Amino acid sequence: MEKKSKKLVNGKDKWVRPALEIGGILAFVWATMIFMFLVIEEFVVPITEDDFSSSESFLRSLVQVGISGGLAAGWLYFWHLLTSVYVQKVGKILRKT
Amino acid sequence: MLLGFEPLQLFFLFFSSFIVCFVLTPIVMRKMKQVGIVGVDVHKTDKPEIPEMGGLSIVFTLIFGSFLSVVLFSEYFEEVMVFLAVVLIAAFVGIIDDLRGLNALLKPFLLVLACIPVILSGLYSPHPAFPFIGKTRLTIIYFVLIPLVVAVPANAANMIDVLNGAMSGTCAIIAGTVLVCSLILDSEVGLLLSLILFASLLAFWYFNRYPARGFAGDTGSLSVGAALGGIAVVGSVEIVVLVAMMPLIMNSFYILASIGGLKERREIERPTYLMPDGYISATENPKAPLTLTRIFLIRRPLKEGEILKGFYLLALVSAVLAIMTALLIP
């Protein structure tokens, strides 16, 4: 089984390795997105009328959207960073060999 | 019953859309060759001339499928017509781009216009559902984001269409995924529209797959991308479409980030080159954009067919993630 999977990665099917590596990045990015939703659910959604008076409901929504938007932007930057690190690392390994 | 639909009627819609696209595609390709609308397949050593704008058959099939679904399920008349209008506007932009070529800034701007039918009809729900959180209330933000929901997938599908069958294959997997997710999320409109798109893309992929007998052209890729965006908004399956399209979004995101915004095609260096033995290699030119194909080729040169298998595997990974996302939505 191990031999077979090794052959799949290093042997004839050379396309599997980059696909699995990039797929791994996508899966990790997805997991962080799910974590981001959990954080929003736990900390941002509960910002309710208790913290703001009814006349400040617009401000409350603005705070919620602002924090969620910031988290989403951070998540996108993380995705960008992760792929850049992958590209640089693999490039460096190849240059050394 | 499947979400209130008769399974036999759904099967009829799928099968007839598939057949229509399967019959139309070679006819459209032959016509394109006759009138000289051809493109050079740059990833083949013999540089064959392949008919362009084959994606017109997808557009015709979406028109056919939409009218058939209105006949079968008249209660979704408005939703289906809005979807069709979005596709037709994107197809029109694609036709101009294929025949005349559009400026790098004008194309995304024109694609933004494809969201007008959605906004005018008001057939969108500003309550997108997210994993764990459930339905949210994004009345103003959602309205601002609608143009992006159509223009971003359209451009993403357009930018992935660089290898034989890359756009049609990955988008067929995405449409199939949206179909499954619509069932999970009880989205009747999502199910209906993704079924038509899935059928037409499967049939088109048969002719567009490696080695391609015809190209989709901008007409095909822009309308397919806009169709996915339209399904996301009208069917209220936004987050699922976003996750399923992750490889395509990653590709366009990196191209734009690495070249510093929207630029003319002639200003962009080629990210890959064809070796004499038929292998495709990544260029070392630092000015070339970082495309998904180039990232794929960092380790070693690969044959076009091998890169495509990798693309399909990536689309399948995203499909699994999208289905998991749908299951996490309360």
Short mmCIF file of C-alpha atoms in Angstrom, two decimals:
data_model
loop_
_atom_site.label_atom_id
_atom_site.label_comp_id
_atom_site.label_asym_id
_atom_site.label_seq_id
_atom_site.Cartn_x
_atom_site.Cartn_y
_atom_site.Cartn_z
CA MET A 1 0.00 0.00 0.00
CA GLU A 2 2.80 2.36 1.07
CA LYS A 3 4.81 1.34 -1.98
CA LYS A 4 1.83 2.03 -4.19
CA SER A 5 1.23 5.50 -2.75
CA LYS A 6 4.96 6.30 -3.02
CA LYS A 7 4.88 5.29 -6.66
CA LEU A 8 1.82 7.46 -7.18
CA VAL A 9 3.61 10.51 -5.82
CA ASN A 10 7.14 9.99 -7.17
CA GLY A 11 6.61 7.69 -10.11
CA LYS A 12 4.60 7.97 -13.27
CA ASP A 13 1.80 10.13 -11.87
CA LYS A 14 3.95 13.21 -11.20
CA TRP A 15 0.90 15.45 -11.20
CA VAL A 16 -0.41 13.99 -7.94
CA ARG A 17 2.19 15.64 -5.70
CA PRO A 18 1.56 19.29 -6.67
CA ALA A 19 -2.19 18.61 -6.70
CA LEU A 20 -2.05 17.20 -3.18
CA GLU A 21 0.16 20.05 -1.95
CA ILE A 22 -2.08 22.77 -3.40
CA GLY A 23 -5.14 20.81 -2.28
CA GLY A 24 -3.61 20.76 1.22
CA ILE A 25 -3.27 24.55 1.11
CA LEU A 26 -6.93 24.83 0.05
CA ALA A 27 -8.05 22.49 2.83
CA PHE A 28 -6.05 24.43 5.42
CA VAL A 29 -7.40 27.75 4.14
CA TRP A 30 -10.92 26.29 4.31
CA ALA A 31 -10.33 25.13 7.90
CA THR A 32 -9.21 28.64 8.88
CA MET A 33 -12.33 30.03 7.19
CA ILE A 34 -14.50 27.71 9.27
CA PHE A 35 -12.56 28.78 12.38
CA MET A 36 -13.18 32.41 11.40
CA PHE A 37 -16.93 31.71 11.27
CA LEU A 38 -16.72 30.11 14.71
CA VAL A 39 -14.96 33.21 16.07
CA ILE A 40 -17.64 35.45 14.51
CA GLU A 41 -20.38 33.24 15.96
CA GLU A 42 -18.79 33.25 19.44
CA PHE A 43 -17.62 36.85 19.75
CA VAL A 44 -19.11 39.11 17.07
CA VAL A 45 -22.71 37.92 16.77
CA PRO A 46 -23.32 38.23 20.56
CA ILE A 47 -22.67 41.99 20.41
CA THR A 48 -26.32 42.84 21.06
CA GLU A 49 -28.50 45.54 22.51
CA ASP A 50 -26.88 45.02 25.93
CA ASP A 51 -23.77 46.78 24.74
CA PHE A 52 -25.49 49.47 22.70
CA SER A 53 -28.67 51.41 23.25
CA SER A 54 -31.46 51.03 20.68
CA SER A 55 -30.57 54.36 19.08
CA GLU A 56 -27.11 52.99 18.50
CA SER A 57 -28.26 49.91 16.56
CA PHE A 58 -26.71 51.25 13.37
CA LEU A 59 -23.39 51.66 15.17
CA ARG A 60 -23.73 48.10 16.49
CA SER A 61 -24.24 46.71 12.98
CA LEU A 62 -21.30 48.79 11.78
CA VAL A 63 -19.05 47.34 14.50
CA GLN A 64 -20.18 43.79 13.64
CA VAL A 65 -19.63 44.27 9.92
CA GLY A 66 -16.29 46.03 10.55
CA ILE A 67 -14.90 43.23 12.73
CA SER A 68 -16.18 40.50 10.37
CA GLY A 69 -14.80 42.36 7.34
CA GLY A 70 -11.44 42.75 9.06
CA LEU A 71 -11.36 39.04 9.84
CA ALA A 72 -12.25 38.19 6.23
CA ALA A 73 -9.49 40.50 4.92
CA GLY A 74 -7.02 38.89 7.34
CA TRP A 75 -8.12 35.47 6.14
CA LEU A 76 -7.51 36.45 2.50
CA TYR A 77 -4.07 37.79 3.41
CA PHE A 78 -3.31 34.53 5.22
CA TRP A 79 -4.26 32.56 2.08
CA HIS A 80 -1.99 34.81 0.01
CA LEU A 81 0.88 34.40 2.50
CA LEU A 82 0.52 30.62 2.68
CA THR A 83 0.73 30.20 -1.10
CA SER A 84 3.65 32.65 -1.34
CA VAL A 85 5.57 30.71 1.32
CA TYR A 86 4.85 27.45 -0.54
CA VAL A 87 6.03 28.86 -3.87
CA GLN A 88 9.20 30.37 -2.34
CA LYS A 89 10.04 27.25 -0.34
CA VAL A 90 9.62 24.83 -3.23
CA GLY A 91 11.53 27.22 -5.51
CA LYS A 92 14.38 27.41 -3.01
CA ILE A 93 14.56 23.61 -2.62
CA LEU A 94 14.72 23.24 -6.39
CA ARG A 95 17.43 25.85 -6.78
CA LYS A 96 19.54 24.05 -4.14
CA THR A 97 19.20 20.71 -5.91
CA MET B 1 -40.10 13.83 -4.62
CA LEU B 2 -36.81 15.76 -4.63
CA LEU B 3 -37.23 19.18 -2.98
CA GLY B 4 -40.76 19.23 -4.34
CA PHE B 5 -39.66 18.23 -7.85
CA GLU B 6 -40.64 15.06 -9.63
CA PRO B 7 -37.31 13.13 -10.13
CA LEU B 8 -38.40 12.01 -13.58
CA GLN B 9 -38.94 15.62 -14.67
CA LEU B 10 -35.49 16.56 -13.34
CA PHE B 11 -33.96 13.65 -15.20
CA PHE B 12 -35.75 14.75 -18.38
CA LEU B 13 -34.40 18.30 -17.94
CA PHE B 14 -30.86 17.01 -17.37
CA PHE B 15 -30.92 14.51 -20.20
CA SER B 16 -32.45 16.87 -22.79
CA SER B 17 -30.00 19.68 -21.87
CA PHE B 18 -27.12 17.22 -22.21
CA ILE B 19 -28.30 16.00 -25.60
CA VAL B 20 -28.90 19.54 -26.92
CA CYS B 21 -25.36 20.62 -25.96
CA PHE B 22 -23.87 17.38 -27.24
CA VAL B 23 -25.50 17.86 -30.65
CA LEU B 24 -24.94 21.63 -30.85
CA THR B 25 -21.25 21.76 -29.87
CA PRO B 26 -19.77 20.04 -32.97
CA ILE B 27 -22.12 22.07 -35.20
CA VAL B 28 -21.00 25.36 -33.62
CA MET B 29 -17.34 24.29 -33.84
CA ARG B 30 -17.67 23.37 -37.52
CA LYS B 31 -19.33 26.73 -38.27
CA MET B 32 -16.56 28.60 -36.41
CA LYS B 33 -13.92 26.80 -38.42
CA GLN B 34 -15.76 27.62 -41.66
CA VAL B 35 -15.86 31.35 -40.88
CA GLY B 36 -12.24 31.34 -39.72
CA ILE B 37 -12.81 31.94 -36.01
CA VAL B 38 -9.96 29.75 -34.84
CA GLY B 39 -7.22 29.95 -32.24
CA VAL B 40 -3.80 28.31 -32.06
CA ASP B 41 -3.40 25.63 -29.38
CA VAL B 42 -0.11 26.94 -27.98
CA HIS B 43 0.47 23.93 -25.72
CA LYS B 44 0.90 21.49 -28.61
CA THR B 45 4.16 21.13 -30.54
CA ASP B 46 2.39 21.09 -33.94
CA LYS B 47 0.40 24.26 -33.04
CA PRO B 48 -2.98 23.13 -34.47
CA GLU B 49 -5.72 25.63 -35.26
CA ILE B 50 -8.78 24.93 -33.12
CA PRO B 51 -12.26 26.47 -33.56
CA GLU B 52 -12.95 29.25 -31.02
CA MET B 53 -16.24 30.43 -29.45
CA GLY B 54 -17.48 26.84 -29.05
CA GLY B 55 -18.94 28.05 -25.77
CA LEU B 56 -21.86 29.44 -27.76
CA SER B 57 -23.31 25.93 -27.57
CA ILE B 58 -23.31 26.20 -23.75
CA VAL B 59 -25.17 29.52 -24.02
CA PHE B 60 -27.75 28.02 -26.43
CA THR B 61 -28.18 25.03 -24.11
CA LEU B 62 -28.69 27.30 -21.10
CA ILE B 63 -31.38 29.16 -23.07
CA PHE B 64 -33.02 25.84 -24.02
CA GLY B 65 -32.72 24.44 -20.47
CA SER B 66 -34.12 27.62 -18.95
CA PHE B 67 -37.20 27.62 -21.18
CA LEU B 68 -37.74 23.90 -20.63
CA SER B 69 -37.53 24.34 -16.86
CA VAL B 70 -40.06 27.19 -17.05
CA VAL B 71 -42.40 24.86 -18.96
CA LEU B 72 -41.89 22.07 -16.42
CA PHE B 73 -41.78 24.22 -13.27
CA SER B 74 -43.57 27.48 -14.03
CA GLU B 75 -43.43 28.67 -10.40
CA TYR B 76 -39.74 29.52 -10.87
CA PHE B 77 -40.32 31.64 -13.98
CA GLU B 78 -38.84 34.87 -12.56
CA GLU B 79 -35.74 33.25 -11.03
CA VAL B 80 -34.95 31.33 -14.22
CA MET B 81 -35.42 34.42 -16.40
CA VAL B 82 -33.12 36.51 -14.19
CA PHE B 83 -30.50 33.76 -14.37
CA LEU B 84 -30.85 33.67 -18.15
CA ALA B 85 -30.51 37.45 -18.41
CA VAL B 86 -27.27 37.33 -16.36
CA VAL B 87 -25.87 34.61 -18.65
CA LEU B 88 -26.88 36.44 -21.82
CA ILE B 89 -25.25 39.72 -20.75
CA ALA B 90 -22.01 37.87 -19.91
CA ALA B 91 -22.21 35.96 -23.21
CA PHE B 92 -22.63 39.25 -25.08
CA VAL B 93 -19.50 40.62 -23.38
CA GLY B 94 -17.71 37.38 -24.28
CA ILE B 95 -18.74 37.58 -27.94
CA ILE B 96 -17.39 41.14 -28.20
CA ASP B 97 -14.19 40.03 -26.47
CA ASP B 98 -13.78 37.05 -28.81
CA LEU B 99 -14.44 39.03 -31.98
CA ARG B 100 -12.94 42.41 -31.18
CA GLY B 101 -10.97 42.04 -27.97
CA LEU B 102 -11.84 44.11 -24.94
CA ASN B 103 -9.70 46.44 -22.89
CA ALA B 104 -8.49 44.90 -19.59
CA LEU B 105 -10.45 47.45 -17.57
CA LEU B 106 -13.56 47.54 -19.74
CA LYS B 107 -14.21 43.79 -19.57
CA PRO B 108 -14.70 43.56 -15.77
CA PHE B 109 -16.73 46.77 -15.88
CA LEU B 110 -19.07 45.34 -18.53
CA LEU B 111 -19.36 42.12 -16.52
CA VAL B 112 -20.54 44.13 -13.53
CA LEU B 113 -23.52 45.08 -15.72
CA ALA B 114 -24.54 41.41 -15.69
CA CYS B 115 -25.78 41.88 -12.14
CA ILE B 116 -28.39 44.47 -13.24
CA PRO B 117 -31.17 41.88 -13.82
CA VAL B 118 -30.61 40.56 -10.29
CA ILE B 119 -30.77 44.02 -8.72
CA LEU B 120 -33.77 45.19 -10.80
CA SER B 121 -35.77 42.03 -10.10
CA GLY B 122 -35.00 42.14 -6.39
CA LEU B 123 -34.74 38.34 -6.55
CA TYR B 124 -31.95 38.09 -4.03
CA SER B 125 -32.04 37.48 -0.36
CA PRO B 126 -29.68 39.69 1.68
CA HIS B 127 -29.55 36.91 4.28
CA PRO B 128 -26.69 34.65 3.16
CA ALA B 129 -26.21 31.58 5.35
CA PHE B 130 -22.77 30.83 6.81
CA PRO B 131 -21.44 27.74 8.61
CA PHE B 132 -22.32 27.76 12.36
CA ILE B 133 -23.81 31.28 12.12
CA GLY B 134 -26.78 30.42 9.89
CA LYS B 135 -28.69 33.19 8.12
CA THR B 136 -27.25 36.67 8.50
CA ARG B 137 -28.74 40.11 7.89
CA LEU B 138 -26.48 41.97 5.45
CA THR B 139 -29.03 44.31 3.85
CA ILE B 140 -26.63 47.03 2.71
CA ILE B 141 -23.38 45.06 2.38
CA TYR B 142 -25.05 42.36 0.29
CA PHE B 143 -26.40 44.92 -2.17
CA VAL B 144 -22.89 46.37 -2.57
CA LEU B 145 -21.42 42.89 -3.09
CA ILE B 146 -23.88 41.67 -5.78
CA PRO B 147 -21.80 43.06 -8.70
CA LEU B 148 -18.78 41.15 -7.39
CA VAL B 149 -20.75 37.92 -6.95
CA VAL B 150 -21.32 37.84 -10.71
CA ALA B 151 -18.16 39.54 -12.04
CA VAL B 152 -15.64 37.62 -9.89
CA PRO B 153 -16.74 34.07 -10.90
CA ALA B 154 -17.01 35.18 -14.56
CA ASN B 155 -13.43 36.50 -14.56
CA ALA B 156 -12.19 33.51 -12.55
CA ALA B 157 -13.65 31.04 -15.07
CA ASN B 158 -12.17 33.13 -17.89
CA MET B 159 -8.69 33.13 -16.33
CA ILE B 160 -8.58 29.34 -15.74
CA ASP B 161 -9.40 28.63 -19.40
CA VAL B 162 -5.76 28.27 -20.50
CA LEU B 163 -5.55 24.52 -21.02
CA ASN B 164 -7.76 22.09 -22.94
CA GLY B 165 -10.81 21.31 -20.82
CA ALA B 166 -9.57 23.22 -17.78
CA MET B 167 -12.57 25.56 -17.58
CA SER B 168 -15.23 23.10 -18.73
CA GLY B 169 -13.93 20.25 -16.54
CA THR B 170 -13.44 22.22 -13.33
CA CYS B 171 -16.70 24.17 -13.79
CA ALA B 172 -18.60 20.91 -14.47
CA ILE B 173 -17.31 19.62 -11.11
CA ILE B 174 -18.31 22.93 -9.48
CA ALA B 175 -21.81 22.82 -11.03
CA GLY B 176 -22.21 19.20 -9.87
CA THR B 177 -21.11 20.25 -6.38
CA VAL B 178 -23.60 23.14 -6.30
CA LEU B 179 -26.27 20.62 -7.35
CA VAL B 180 -25.48 18.38 -4.36
CA CYS B 181 -25.21 21.36 -1.99
CA SER B 182 -28.56 22.73 -3.20
CA LEU B 183 -30.12 19.43 -2.17
CA ILE B 184 -28.48 19.70 1.27
CA LEU B 185 -29.54 23.34 1.68
CA ASP B 186 -33.08 22.88 0.28
CA SER B 187 -32.51 25.38 -2.53
CA GLU B 188 -34.99 24.51 -5.29
CA VAL B 189 -33.74 27.27 -7.62
CA GLY B 190 -30.10 26.28 -7.01
CA LEU B 191 -30.94 22.67 -7.84
CA LEU B 192 -32.81 23.54 -11.03
CA LEU B 193 -30.22 25.95 -12.44
CA SER B 194 -27.15 23.93 -11.49
CA LEU B 195 -28.71 20.87 -13.11
CA ILE B 196 -28.97 22.65 -16.47
CA LEU B 197 -25.43 24.04 -16.18
CA PHE B 198 -24.00 20.68 -15.10
CA ALA B 199 -25.62 18.88 -18.07
CA SER B 200 -24.39 21.42 -20.61
CA LEU B 201 -20.85 21.51 -19.19
CA LEU B 202 -20.57 17.71 -19.16
CA ALA B 203 -21.56 17.56 -22.82
CA PHE B 204 -19.26 20.44 -23.76
CA TRP B 205 -16.33 18.96 -21.83
CA TYR B 206 -16.48 15.88 -24.07
CA PHE B 207 -15.40 18.04 -27.04
CA ASN B 208 -13.22 20.47 -25.08
CA ARG B 209 -11.25 17.87 -23.11
CA TYR B 210 -7.59 17.20 -23.84
CA PRO B 211 -6.78 17.12 -26.76
CA ALA B 212 -9.45 19.73 -27.50
CA ARG B 213 -11.56 19.68 -30.65
CA GLY B 214 -12.82 23.18 -29.87
CA PHE B 215 -12.30 26.05 -27.46
CA ALA B 216 -15.01 27.64 -25.34
CA GLY B 217 -13.61 31.12 -25.96
CA ASP B 218 -14.43 34.09 -23.77
CA THR B 219 -18.06 33.60 -24.78
CA GLY B 220 -18.12 30.23 -23.04
CA SER B 221 -15.95 30.96 -20.01
CA LEU B 222 -17.58 34.30 -19.13
CA SER B 223 -21.11 32.92 -19.45
CA VAL B 224 -20.30 29.82 -17.40
CA GLY B 225 -18.68 31.93 -14.65
CA ALA B 226 -21.59 34.38 -14.65
CA ALA B 227 -24.01 31.44 -14.55
CA LEU B 228 -22.30 30.16 -11.40
CA GLY B 229 -22.48 33.65 -9.87
CA GLY B 230 -26.14 33.93 -10.88
CA ILE B 231 -26.93 30.57 -9.26
CA ALA B 232 -25.11 31.70 -6.09
CA VAL B 233 -27.28 34.83 -5.75
CA VAL B 234 -30.65 33.65 -7.08
CA GLY B 235 -30.35 30.24 -5.40
CA SER B 236 -28.95 31.67 -2.13
CA VAL B 237 -25.97 29.29 -2.16
CA GLU B 238 -23.25 31.98 -2.08
CA ILE B 239 -20.79 30.49 0.41
CA VAL B 240 -20.96 27.04 -1.20
CA VAL B 241 -20.16 28.45 -4.66
CA LEU B 242 -17.29 30.44 -3.15
CA VAL B 243 -15.73 27.31 -1.59
CA ALA B 244 -16.31 25.16 -4.69
CA MET B 245 -14.62 27.84 -6.81
CA MET B 246 -11.56 28.16 -4.54
CA PRO B 247 -8.99 26.87 -7.10
CA LEU B 248 -10.33 29.29 -9.75
CA ILE B 249 -10.43 32.20 -7.32
CA MET B 250 -6.90 31.33 -6.16
CA ASN B 251 -5.74 31.43 -9.79
CA SER B 252 -7.24 34.84 -10.60
CA PHE B 253 -6.32 36.29 -7.20
CA TYR B 254 -2.67 35.36 -7.75
CA ILE B 255 -2.58 36.61 -11.32
CA LEU B 256 -3.92 40.01 -10.23
CA ALA B 257 -1.67 40.15 -7.15
CA SER B 258 1.49 39.20 -9.06
CA ILE B 259 1.01 41.57 -12.01
CA GLY B 260 -0.33 44.38 -9.84
CA GLY B 261 -3.90 44.75 -11.12
CA LEU B 262 -5.73 44.54 -14.41
CA LYS B 263 -3.43 44.72 -17.43
CA GLU B 264 -3.67 44.19 -21.17
CA ARG B 265 -2.86 40.67 -22.36
CA ARG B 266 0.10 41.90 -24.45
CA GLU B 267 1.60 43.57 -21.36
CA ILE B 268 1.67 40.27 -19.44
CA GLU B 269 4.63 37.91 -19.78
CA ARG B 270 3.85 34.23 -20.44
CA PRO B 271 3.92 32.22 -17.17
CA THR B 272 4.77 28.94 -18.93
CA TYR B 273 6.45 27.76 -22.10
CA LEU B 274 6.26 24.64 -24.23
CA MET B 275 9.39 22.48 -24.42
CA PRO B 276 10.31 20.68 -27.68
CA ASP B 277 9.36 17.31 -26.15
CA GLY B 278 5.78 18.51 -25.49
CA TYR B 279 6.23 19.15 -21.77
CA ILE B 280 5.10 22.48 -20.31
CA SER B 281 7.51 24.25 -18.01
CA ALA B 282 7.16 27.23 -15.66
CA THR B 283 9.08 30.30 -16.72
CA GLU B 284 11.66 31.80 -14.37
CA ASN B 285 10.78 35.30 -15.54
CA PRO B 286 9.95 37.22 -12.33
CA LYS B 287 7.64 39.54 -14.29
CA ALA B 288 5.37 36.66 -15.36
CA PRO B 289 2.13 36.21 -13.39
CA LEU B 290 1.88 33.51 -10.76
CA THR B 291 -0.89 31.37 -12.21
CA LEU B 292 -2.21 28.07 -10.85
CA THR B 293 -0.53 26.32 -13.82
CA ARG B 294 2.79 27.94 -12.97
CA ILE B 295 2.48 26.95 -9.28
CA PHE B 296 1.73 23.40 -10.48
CA LEU B 297 4.89 23.37 -12.57
CA ILE B 298 7.30 24.70 -9.93
CA ARG B 299 8.65 21.22 -9.15
CA ARG B 300 8.99 19.85 -12.66
CA PRO B 301 7.66 20.25 -16.21
CA LEU B 302 4.50 18.26 -16.90
CA LYS B 303 2.44 17.24 -19.92
CA GLU B 304 -0.76 19.21 -20.50
CA GLY B 305 -2.89 16.13 -19.72
CA GLU B 306 -1.09 15.67 -16.38
CA ILE B 307 -1.67 19.29 -15.33
CA LEU B 308 -5.34 18.86 -16.20
CA LYS B 309 -5.66 15.75 -14.04
CA GLY B 310 -4.19 17.83 -11.21
CA PHE B 311 -6.72 20.60 -11.85
CA TYR B 312 -9.60 18.11 -11.70
CA LEU B 313 -8.25 16.63 -8.46
CA LEU B 314 -8.07 20.15 -6.98
CA ALA B 315 -11.66 20.83 -8.09
CA LEU B 316 -12.70 17.58 -6.40
CA VAL B 317 -10.93 18.60 -3.17
CA SER B 318 -12.88 21.90 -3.27
CA ALA B 319 -16.06 19.96 -4.03
CA VAL B 320 -15.63 17.91 -0.84
CA LEU B 321 -14.91 21.09 1.14
CA ALA B 322 -18.00 22.79 -0.32
CA ILE B 323 -20.22 19.83 0.61
CA MET B 324 -18.75 19.88 4.15
CA THR B 325 -19.49 23.63 4.28
CA ALA B 326 -23.10 23.00 3.28
CA LEU B 327 -23.41 20.39 6.01
CA LEU B 328 -22.11 22.89 8.60
CA ILE B 329 -24.77 25.48 7.77
CA PRO B 330 -27.50 25.24 10.43
#
